[in-house]
PDB file of N, CA and C in Angstrom:
ATOM      1  N   MET A   3     -12.810   5.754  -5.139  1.00 89.00           N
ATOM      2  CA  MET A   3     -14.318   6.436  -4.404  1.00 89.00           C
ATOM      3  C   MET A   3     -14.490   5.596  -3.995  1.00 89.00           C
ATOM      4  N   PHE A   4     -15.920   5.925  -3.145  1.00 93.00           N
ATOM      5  CA  PHE A   4     -17.144   5.418  -2.747  1.00 93.00           C
ATOM      6  C   PHE A   4     -17.900   5.120  -4.336  1.00 93.00           C
ATOM      7  N   GLY A   5     -18.292   6.155  -4.994  1.00 96.00           N
ATOM      8  CA  GLY A   5     -19.431   5.775  -6.398  1.00 96.00           C
ATOM      9  C   GLY A   5     -18.383   4.657  -7.510  1.00 96.00           C
ATOM     10  N   GLU A   6     -17.399   5.078  -7.448  1.00 96.00           N
ATOM     11  CA  GLU A   6     -16.635   3.890  -8.029  1.00 96.00           C
ATOM     12  C   GLU A   6     -16.512   2.318  -7.446  1.00 96.00           C
ATOM     13  N   ILE A   7     -16.432   1.897  -6.230  1.00 95.00           N
ATOM     14  CA  ILE A   7     -16.378   1.253  -5.729  1.00 95.00           C
ATOM     15  C   ILE A   7     -17.875   0.481  -6.366  1.00 95.00           C
ATOM     16  N   ILE A   8     -18.879   1.313  -6.112  1.00 97.00           N
ATOM     17  CA  ILE A   8     -20.467   0.606  -6.105  1.00 97.00           C
ATOM     18  C   ILE A   8     -20.583   0.835  -7.612  1.00 97.00           C
ATOM     19  N   GLN A   9     -20.445   1.425  -8.101  1.00 97.00           N
ATOM     20  CA  GLN A   9     -20.350   0.725  -9.737  1.00 97.00           C
ATOM     21  C   GLN A   9     -19.376  -0.116 -10.401  1.00 97.00           C
ATOM     22  N   ASN A  10     -18.737  -0.344  -9.676  1.00 96.00           N
ATOM     23  CA  ASN A  10     -17.409  -1.739 -10.330  1.00 96.00           C
ATOM     24  C   ASN A  10     -18.371  -2.136 -10.103  1.00 96.00           C
ATOM     25  N   LEU A  11     -18.919  -2.764  -8.731  1.00 96.00           N
ATOM     26  CA  LEU A  11     -19.315  -3.688  -8.222  1.00 96.00           C
ATOM     27  C   LEU A  11     -20.548  -4.363  -8.796  1.00 96.00           C
ATOM     28  N   ARG A  12     -21.444  -3.006  -8.949  1.00 96.00           N
ATOM     29  CA  ARG A  12     -22.971  -3.083  -9.185  1.00 96.00           C
ATOM     30  C   ARG A  12     -22.391  -3.826 -10.638  1.00 96.00           C
ATOM     31  N   LYS A  13     -21.357  -3.241 -11.995  1.00 97.00           N
ATOM     32  CA  LYS A  13     -21.446  -4.018 -12.898  1.00 97.00           C
ATOM     33  C   LYS A  13     -20.481  -5.505 -13.220  1.00 97.00           C
ATOM     34  N   SER A  14     -20.294  -5.404 -12.066  1.00 95.00           N
ATOM     35  CA  SER A  14     -19.224  -6.871 -12.422  1.00 95.00           C
ATOM     36  C   SER A  14     -20.444  -7.910 -11.812  1.00 95.00           C
ATOM     37  N   HIS A  15     -21.408  -7.034 -11.394  1.00 95.00           N
ATOM     38  CA  HIS A  15     -22.788  -7.995 -10.668  1.00 95.00           C
ATOM     39  C   HIS A  15     -23.741  -8.479 -11.945  1.00 95.00           C
ATOM     40  N   GLY A  16     -23.234  -7.789 -12.610  1.00 96.00           N
ATOM     41  CA  GLY A  16     -24.463  -7.955 -13.715  1.00 96.00           C
ATOM     42  C   GLY A  16     -25.638  -7.139 -14.001  1.00 96.00           C
ATOM     43  N   ILE A  17     -25.953  -5.846 -13.100  1.00 97.00           N
ATOM     44  CA  ILE A  17     -27.059  -5.063 -12.807  1.00 97.00           C
ATOM     45  C   ILE A  17     -27.226  -4.115 -13.220  1.00 97.00           C
ATOM     46  N   ASN A  18     -27.912  -2.980 -13.387  1.00 98.00           N
ATOM     47  CA  ASN A  18     -28.142  -1.351 -13.842  1.00 98.00           C
ATOM     48  C   ASN A  18     -28.529  -0.570 -12.447  1.00 98.00           C
ATOM     49  N   GLN A  19     -28.432   0.164 -12.707  1.00 98.00           N
ATOM     50  CA  GLN A  19     -29.214   0.985 -11.331  1.00 98.00           C
ATOM     51  C   GLN A  19     -29.862   0.695 -11.237  1.00 98.00           C
ATOM     52  N   VAL A  20     -31.477   0.486 -11.627  1.00 98.00           N
ATOM     53  CA  VAL A  20     -32.408   0.520 -11.575  1.00 98.00           C
ATOM     54  C   VAL A  20     -32.927  -0.649 -10.985  1.00 98.00           C
ATOM     55  N   GLU A  21     -32.231  -1.726 -10.982  1.00 98.00           N
ATOM     56  CA  GLU A  21     -31.861  -3.714 -10.168  1.00 98.00           C
ATOM     57  C   GLU A  21     -31.400  -2.591  -9.186  1.00 98.00           C
ATOM     58  N   LEU A  22     -30.375  -2.764  -8.728  1.00 98.00           N
ATOM     59  CA  LEU A  22     -29.748  -2.741  -7.703  1.00 98.00           C
ATOM     60  C   LEU A  22     -30.682  -1.531  -6.967  1.00 98.00           C
ATOM     61  N   ALA A  23     -31.460  -0.878  -7.208  1.00 98.00           N
ATOM     62  CA  ALA A  23     -31.446  -0.114  -6.223  1.00 98.00           C
ATOM     63  C   ALA A  23     -33.099  -0.940  -6.223  1.00 98.00           C
ATOM     64  N   GLN A  24     -34.041  -1.863  -6.611  1.00 98.00           N
ATOM     65  CA  GLN A  24     -34.859  -2.308  -6.429  1.00 98.00           C
ATOM     66  C   GLN A  24     -34.491  -3.351  -5.030  1.00 98.00           C
ATOM     67  N   LYS A  25     -33.368  -4.104  -5.354  1.00 97.00           N
ATOM     68  CA  LYS A  25     -32.743  -4.991  -4.404  1.00 97.00           C
ATOM     69  C   LYS A  25     -32.490  -4.383  -2.948  1.00 97.00           C
ATOM     70  N   LEU A  26     -32.295  -3.235  -3.335  1.00 98.00           N
ATOM     71  CA  LEU A  26     -31.768  -2.202  -2.127  1.00 98.00           C
ATOM     72  C   LEU A  26     -32.940  -1.814  -1.332  1.00 98.00           C
ATOM     73  N   GLY A  27     -34.101  -0.940  -2.239  1.00 97.00           N
ATOM     74  CA  GLY A  27     -35.016  -0.971  -1.422  1.00 97.00           C
ATOM     75  C   GLY A  27     -34.909   0.769  -2.340  1.00 97.00           C
ATOM     76  N   VAL A  28     -34.627   1.247  -2.115  1.00 98.00           N
ATOM     77  CA  VAL A  28     -34.235   3.033  -2.830  1.00 98.00           C
ATOM     78  C   VAL A  28     -34.643   3.178  -4.366  1.00 98.00           C
ATOM     79  N   THR A  29     -33.871   4.165  -4.393  1.00 97.00           N
ATOM     80  CA  THR A  29     -34.239   5.073  -5.977  1.00 97.00           C
ATOM     81  C   THR A  29     -33.966   4.738  -6.583  1.00 97.00           C
ATOM     82  N   LYS A  30     -33.383   4.891  -7.298  1.00 98.00           N
ATOM     83  CA  LYS A  30     -32.705   4.243  -9.214  1.00 98.00           C
ATOM     84  C   LYS A  30     -31.785   6.197  -8.814  1.00 98.00           C
ATOM     85  N   GLN A  31     -32.229   7.435  -9.342  1.00 98.00           N
ATOM     86  CA  GLN A  31     -31.681   8.376  -8.510  1.00 98.00           C
ATOM     87  C   GLN A  31     -30.335   8.833  -6.718  1.00 98.00           C
ATOM     88  N   ALA A  32     -30.629   7.238  -5.892  1.00 98.00           N
ATOM     89  CA  ALA A  32     -30.328   7.740  -5.295  1.00 98.00           C
ATOM     90  C   ALA A  32     -28.677   6.102  -5.121  1.00 98.00           C
ATOM     91  N   VAL A  33     -28.893   5.405  -6.162  1.00 98.00           N
ATOM     92  CA  VAL A  33     -27.310   4.696  -6.603  1.00 98.00           C
ATOM     93  C   VAL A  33     -26.957   6.060  -7.483  1.00 98.00           C
ATOM     94  N   SER A  34     -28.019   6.197  -8.497  1.00 98.00           N
ATOM     95  CA  SER A  34     -27.530   7.820  -9.052  1.00 98.00           C
ATOM     96  C   SER A  34     -26.058   8.571  -8.389  1.00 98.00           C
ATOM     97  N   ASN A  35     -26.751   9.219  -7.408  1.00 98.00           N
ATOM     98  CA  ASN A  35     -26.074   9.728  -6.894  1.00 98.00           C
ATOM     99  C   ASN A  35     -25.678   8.823  -6.016  1.00 98.00           C
ATOM    100  N   TRP A  36     -25.084   8.351  -4.742  1.00 97.00           N
ATOM    101  CA  TRP A  36     -23.654   7.262  -4.744  1.00 97.00           C
ATOM    102  C   TRP A  36     -22.670   6.737  -5.813  1.00 97.00           C
ATOM    103  N   GLU A  37     -22.702   6.889  -6.910  1.00 97.00           N
ATOM    104  CA  GLU A  37     -22.063   6.158  -8.203  1.00 97.00           C
ATOM    105  C   GLU A  37     -21.170   7.529  -8.521  1.00 97.00           C
ATOM    106  N   ASN A  38     -21.975   8.947  -8.418  1.00 97.00           N
ATOM    107  CA  ASN A  38     -21.917  10.296  -8.701  1.00 97.00           C
ATOM    108  C   ASN A  38     -20.867  10.501  -7.367  1.00 97.00           C
ATOM    109  N   ASN A  39     -20.706  10.577  -5.924  1.00 95.00           N
ATOM    110  CA  ASN A  39     -20.020  10.875  -5.424  1.00 95.00           C
ATOM    111  C   ASN A  39     -20.281  12.492  -4.884  1.00 95.00           C
ATOM    112  N   ASN A  40     -22.026  12.011  -5.175  1.00 96.00           N
ATOM    113  CA  ASN A  40     -23.236  13.680  -4.851  1.00 96.00           C
ATOM    114  C   ASN A  40     -23.423  13.236  -3.338  1.00 96.00           C
ATOM    115  N   ILE A  41     -23.502  12.384  -2.500  1.00 96.00           N
ATOM    116  CA  ILE A  41     -24.035  11.098  -2.081  1.00 96.00           C
ATOM    117  C   ILE A  41     -23.841  10.682  -0.972  1.00 96.00           C
ATOM    118  N   LEU A  42     -23.211  10.281   0.007  1.00 95.00           N
ATOM    119  CA  LEU A  42     -22.768   8.835   0.290  1.00 95.00           C
ATOM    120  C   LEU A  42     -24.234   8.313   1.855  1.00 95.00           C
ATOM    121  N   PRO A  43     -24.644   6.871   1.246  1.00 97.00           N
ATOM    122  CA  PRO A  43     -25.882   6.699   2.523  1.00 97.00           C
ATOM    123  C   PRO A  43     -25.437   5.940   3.721  1.00 97.00           C
ATOM    124  N   SER A  44     -26.990   6.153   3.944  1.00 96.00           N
ATOM    125  CA  SER A  44     -26.882   6.059   4.986  1.00 96.00           C
ATOM    126  C   SER A  44     -25.921   5.008   6.195  1.00 96.00           C
ATOM    127  N   ILE A  45     -25.574   4.709   6.889  1.00 96.00           N
ATOM    128  CA  ILE A  45     -25.219   4.040   7.782  1.00 96.00           C
ATOM    129  C   ILE A  45     -26.001   2.220   7.406  1.00 96.00           C
ATOM    130  N   ASP A  46     -26.974   2.916   8.208  1.00 97.00           N
ATOM    131  CA  ASP A  46     -27.568   1.346   7.889  1.00 97.00           C
ATOM    132  C   ASP A  46     -27.905   1.277   6.142  1.00 97.00           C
ATOM    133  N   MET A  47     -27.967   1.570   5.617  1.00 98.00           N
ATOM    134  CA  MET A  47     -28.120   1.232   3.464  1.00 98.00           C
ATOM    135  C   MET A  47     -26.678   0.739   3.240  1.00 98.00           C
ATOM    136  N   LEU A  48     -25.388   1.099   4.241  1.00 97.00           N
ATOM    137  CA  LEU A  48     -24.461   0.777   3.329  1.00 97.00           C
ATOM    138  C   LEU A  48     -23.941  -0.683   3.983  1.00 97.00           C
ATOM    139  N   ILE A  49     -24.806  -0.960   5.344  1.00 97.00           N
ATOM    140  CA  ILE A  49     -24.623  -2.310   5.777  1.00 97.00           C
ATOM    141  C   ILE A  49     -24.928  -3.357   4.805  1.00 97.00           C
ATOM    142  N   LYS A  50     -26.234  -2.557   4.596  1.00 98.00           N
ATOM    143  CA  LYS A  50     -27.526  -3.691   3.154  1.00 98.00           C
ATOM    144  C   LYS A  50     -26.711  -3.837   1.874  1.00 98.00           C
ATOM    145  N   ILE A  51     -25.904  -2.379   1.570  1.00 97.00           N
ATOM    146  CA  ILE A  51     -24.850  -2.791   0.237  1.00 97.00           C
ATOM    147  C   ILE A  51     -24.197  -3.661   0.825  1.00 97.00           C
ATOM    148  N   SER A  52     -22.962  -3.414   1.615  1.00 94.00           N
ATOM    149  CA  SER A  52     -21.968  -4.813   1.271  1.00 94.00           C
ATOM    150  C   SER A  52     -22.443  -6.255   1.914  1.00 94.00           C
ATOM    151  N   ARG A  53     -23.774  -6.213   2.086  1.00 93.00           N
ATOM    152  CA  ARG A  53     -24.655  -7.668   3.001  1.00 93.00           C
ATOM    153  C   ARG A  53     -24.742  -7.917   1.089  1.00 93.00           C
ATOM    154  N   PHE A  54     -25.173  -7.079   0.553  1.00 95.00           N
ATOM    155  CA  PHE A  54     -25.495  -7.580  -0.896  1.00 95.00           C
ATOM    156  C   PHE A  54     -24.790  -8.019  -1.095  1.00 95.00           C
ATOM    157  N   PHE A  55     -23.437  -7.304  -1.714  1.00 93.00           N
ATOM    158  CA  PHE A  55     -22.261  -7.910  -2.546  1.00 93.00           C
ATOM    159  C   PHE A  55     -21.567  -8.060  -1.765  1.00 93.00           C
ATOM    160  N   SER A  56     -21.262  -8.675  -1.118  1.00 87.00           N
ATOM    161  CA  SER A  56     -20.353  -9.269  -0.124  1.00 87.00           C
ATOM    162  C   SER A  56     -19.527  -8.948   0.172  1.00 87.00           C
ATOM    163  N   VAL A  57     -18.717  -7.590   0.503  1.00 89.00           N
ATOM    164  CA  VAL A  57     -17.805  -6.871   0.986  1.00 89.00           C
ATOM    165  C   VAL A  57     -18.371  -6.302   1.864  1.00 89.00           C
ATOM    166  N   SER A  58     -17.226  -6.444   2.388  1.00 89.00           N
ATOM    167  CA  SER A  58     -16.989  -5.190   3.984  1.00 89.00           C
ATOM    168  C   SER A  58     -17.625  -3.874   4.061  1.00 89.00           C
ATOM    169  N   CYS A  59     -17.715  -3.164   5.114  1.00 92.00           N
ATOM    170  CA  CYS A  59     -18.019  -1.328   4.737  1.00 92.00           C
ATOM    171  C   CYS A  59     -16.691  -1.153   4.989  1.00 92.00           C
ATOM    172  N   ASP A  60     -15.455  -2.006   5.370  1.00 91.00           N
ATOM    173  CA  ASP A  60     -14.272  -1.491   5.224  1.00 91.00           C
ATOM    174  C   ASP A  60     -14.147  -1.499   3.624  1.00 91.00           C
ATOM    175  N   TYR A  61     -14.199  -2.039   2.755  1.00 90.00           N
ATOM    176  CA  TYR A  61     -14.544  -2.468   1.778  1.00 90.00           C
ATOM    177  C   TYR A  61     -14.097  -0.965   1.272  1.00 90.00           C
ATOM    178  N   LEU A  62     -16.429  -1.456   1.281  1.00 93.00           N
ATOM    179  CA  LEU A  62     -17.001  -0.081   0.450  1.00 93.00           C
ATOM    180  C   LEU A  62     -16.845   1.209   0.448  1.00 93.00           C
ATOM    181  N   LEU A  63     -15.916   1.826   1.788  1.00 92.00           N
ATOM    182  CA  LEU A  63     -15.448   2.981   2.426  1.00 92.00           C
ATOM    183  C   LEU A  63     -13.926   3.092   2.111  1.00 92.00           C
ATOM    184  N   GLU A  64     -12.970   2.165   1.519  1.00 89.00           N
ATOM    185  CA  GLU A  64     -11.961   2.286   1.278  1.00 89.00           C
ATOM    186  C   GLU A  64     -10.829   2.029   2.269  1.00 89.00           C
ATOM    187  N   ILE A  65     -11.489   1.339   3.380  1.00 90.00           N
ATOM    188  CA  ILE A  65     -10.465   1.491   4.688  1.00 90.00           C
ATOM    189  C   ILE A  65      -9.514   0.216   4.617  1.00 90.00           C
ATOM    190  N   ASP A  66     -10.340  -0.500   4.061  1.00 76.00           N
ATOM    191  CA  ASP A  66      -9.706  -2.489   3.398  1.00 76.00           C
ATOM    192  C   ASP A  66      -9.841  -2.636   2.422  1.00 76.00           C
ATOM    193  N   HIS A  67      -8.821  -3.072   1.441  1.00 71.00           N
ATOM    194  CA  HIS A  67      -8.845  -3.472  -0.218  1.00 71.00           C
ATOM    195  C   HIS A  67      -8.953  -4.964  -0.275  1.00 71.00           C
ATOM    196  N   ARG A  68      -8.990  -5.562   0.600  1.00 71.00           N
ATOM    197  CA  ARG A  68      -9.521  -6.951   0.682  1.00 71.00           C
ATOM    198  C   ARG A  68     -10.510  -7.361  -0.004  1.00 71.00           C
ATOM    199  N   SER A  69     -10.670  -8.520  -0.493  1.00 69.00           N
ATOM    200  CA  SER A  69     -11.912  -9.134  -1.117  1.00 69.00           C
ATOM    201  C   SER A  69     -11.805 -10.127  -0.748  1.00 69.00           C
ATOM    202  N   PHE A  70     -13.341 -10.932  -0.551  1.00 70.00           N
ATOM    203  CA  PHE A  70     -13.852 -11.727   0.398  1.00 70.00           C
ATOM    204  C   PHE A  70     -14.775 -12.850  -1.047  1.00 70.00           C
ATOM    205  N   ILE A  71     -14.692 -13.842  -0.168  1.00 76.00           N
ATOM    206  CA  ILE A  71     -15.347 -14.538  -0.983  1.00 76.00           C
ATOM    207  C   ILE A  71     -16.518 -15.309  -0.214  1.00 76.00           C
ATOM    208  N   GLU A  72     -17.718 -15.313  -0.330  1.00 79.00           N
ATOM    209  CA  GLU A  72     -19.325 -16.361   0.912  1.00 79.00           C
ATOM    210  C   GLU A  72     -18.922 -17.166   0.767  1.00 79.00           C
ATOM    211  N   VAL A  73     -18.419 -18.585   1.594  1.00 86.00           N
ATOM    212  CA  VAL A  73     -18.163 -19.400   1.573  1.00 86.00           C
ATOM    213  C   VAL A  73     -19.155 -20.666   2.396  1.00 86.00           C
ATOM    214  N   SER A  74     -20.247 -19.724   3.493  1.00 88.00           N
ATOM    215  CA  SER A  74     -20.548 -20.738   3.932  1.00 88.00           C
ATOM    216  C   SER A  74     -21.496 -21.967   3.114  1.00 88.00           C
ATOM    217  N   GLY A  75     -21.478 -22.413   3.878  1.00 92.00           N
ATOM    218  CA  GLY A  75     -22.272 -23.789   3.679  1.00 92.00           C
ATOM    219  C   GLY A  75     -21.146 -24.550   2.842  1.00 92.00           C
ATOM    220  N   LEU A  76     -20.199 -24.349   3.183  1.00 91.00           N
ATOM    221  CA  LEU A  76     -19.134 -25.389   2.224  1.00 91.00           C
ATOM    222  C   LEU A  76     -18.569 -26.709   2.919  1.00 91.00           C
ATOM    223  N   THR A  77     -17.908 -27.680   2.336  1.00 94.00           N
ATOM    224  CA  THR A  77     -17.272 -29.115   2.863  1.00 94.00           C
ATOM    225  C   THR A  77     -16.685 -28.086   2.625  1.00 94.00           C
ATOM    226  N   ILE A  78     -15.467 -28.768   3.728  1.00 94.00           N
ATOM    227  CA  ILE A  78     -13.585 -28.528   4.552  1.00 94.00           C
ATOM    228  C   ILE A  78     -13.332 -29.023   2.823  1.00 94.00           C
ATOM    229  N   GLU A  79     -13.484 -29.991   2.405  1.00 94.00           N
ATOM    230  CA  GLU A  79     -13.301 -30.839   0.722  1.00 94.00           C
ATOM    231  C   GLU A  79     -13.328 -29.603   0.449  1.00 94.00           C
ATOM    232  N   GLU A  80     -14.505 -28.707   0.262  1.00 94.00           N
ATOM    233  CA  GLU A  80     -14.448 -27.601  -1.244  1.00 94.00           C
ATOM    234  C   GLU A  80     -13.555 -26.661  -0.588  1.00 94.00           C
ATOM    235  N   LEU A  81     -14.195 -26.153   0.396  1.00 93.00           N
ATOM    236  CA  LEU A  81     -13.287 -25.350   0.854  1.00 93.00           C
ATOM    237  C   LEU A  81     -11.364 -25.657   0.808  1.00 93.00           C
ATOM    238  N   SER A  82     -11.277 -27.114   1.047  1.00 94.00           N
ATOM    239  CA  SER A  82      -9.447 -27.160   0.798  1.00 94.00           C
ATOM    240  C   SER A  82      -9.370 -26.931  -1.384  1.00 94.00           C
ATOM    241  N   HIS A  83     -10.546 -26.661  -1.815  1.00 95.00           N
ATOM    242  CA  HIS A  83     -10.032 -26.924  -3.039  1.00 95.00           C
ATOM    243  C   HIS A  83     -10.252 -25.469  -3.805  1.00 95.00           C
ATOM    244  N   ILE A  84     -10.907 -24.923  -3.080  1.00 91.00           N
ATOM    245  CA  ILE A  84     -11.037 -23.730  -3.376  1.00 91.00           C
ATOM    246  C   ILE A  84      -9.943 -23.207  -3.494  1.00 91.00           C
ATOM    247  N   GLN A  85      -9.492 -23.171  -2.147  1.00 91.00           N
ATOM    248  CA  GLN A  85      -7.880 -22.511  -1.134  1.00 91.00           C
ATOM    249  C   GLN A  85      -6.794 -23.067  -2.616  1.00 91.00           C
ATOM    250  N   GLN A  86      -6.785 -24.123  -2.895  1.00 93.00           N
ATOM    251  CA  GLN A  86      -5.835 -24.759  -3.957  1.00 93.00           C
ATOM    252  C   GLN A  86      -6.104 -23.733  -5.116  1.00 93.00           C
ATOM    253  N   VAL A  87      -6.742 -23.529  -5.869  1.00 94.00           N
ATOM    254  CA  VAL A  87      -6.752 -22.977  -6.865  1.00 94.00           C
ATOM    255  C   VAL A  87      -6.717 -21.745  -6.560  1.00 94.00           C
ATOM    256  N   ILE A  88      -7.395 -20.626  -5.011  1.00 90.00           N
ATOM    257  CA  ILE A  88      -6.282 -19.421  -4.967  1.00 90.00           C
ATOM    258  C   ILE A  88      -4.675 -19.932  -5.210  1.00 90.00           C
ATOM    259  N   ASN A  89      -4.183 -20.366  -4.461  1.00 91.00           N
ATOM    260  CA  ASN A  89      -3.125 -20.643  -3.673  1.00 91.00           C
ATOM    261  C   ASN A  89      -2.087 -21.206  -5.685  1.00 91.00           C
ATOM    262  N   ASP A  90      -2.931 -21.760  -6.516  1.00 94.00           N
ATOM    263  CA  ASP A  90      -2.474 -21.419  -7.857  1.00 94.00           C
ATOM    264  C   ASP A  90      -2.507 -20.320  -8.465  1.00 94.00           C
ATOM    265  N   ILE A  91      -3.385 -19.398  -8.926  1.00 93.00           N
ATOM    266  CA  ILE A  91      -3.887 -18.007  -9.271  1.00 93.00           C
ATOM    267  C   ILE A  91      -2.877 -17.174  -8.379  1.00 93.00           C
ATOM    268  N   LYS A  92      -2.351 -17.359  -7.830  1.00 90.00           N
ATOM    269  CA  LYS A  92      -1.544 -16.642  -6.880  1.00 90.00           C
ATOM    270  C   LYS A  92       0.031 -16.873  -7.392  1.00 90.00           C
ATOM    271  N   LYS A  93       0.722 -17.886  -7.332  1.00 86.00           N
ATOM    272  CA  LYS A  93       1.793 -18.146  -8.227  1.00 86.00           C
ATOM    273  C   LYS A  93       2.313 -17.446  -8.573  1.00 86.00           C
TER     274      LYS A  93
END
């Protein structure tokens, strides 16, 4: 569910509800309501959340379960190294 996804992402980033709320410009209560599945964020906020956590809106809405890693700015050589590590882990 959406609430679990937000909570897991928040915890994996090592921040609490208050910190997430500050970074997104909302109240702690809004974050708590999302995590408890009481309400869903607006479309604009959903986009902001997806950008903050570097995930797609589809991921947040459980439409697509793929995960992504932000690699903008890396060289081709650096990307090649990362791809090799990913390939080794998948084996």
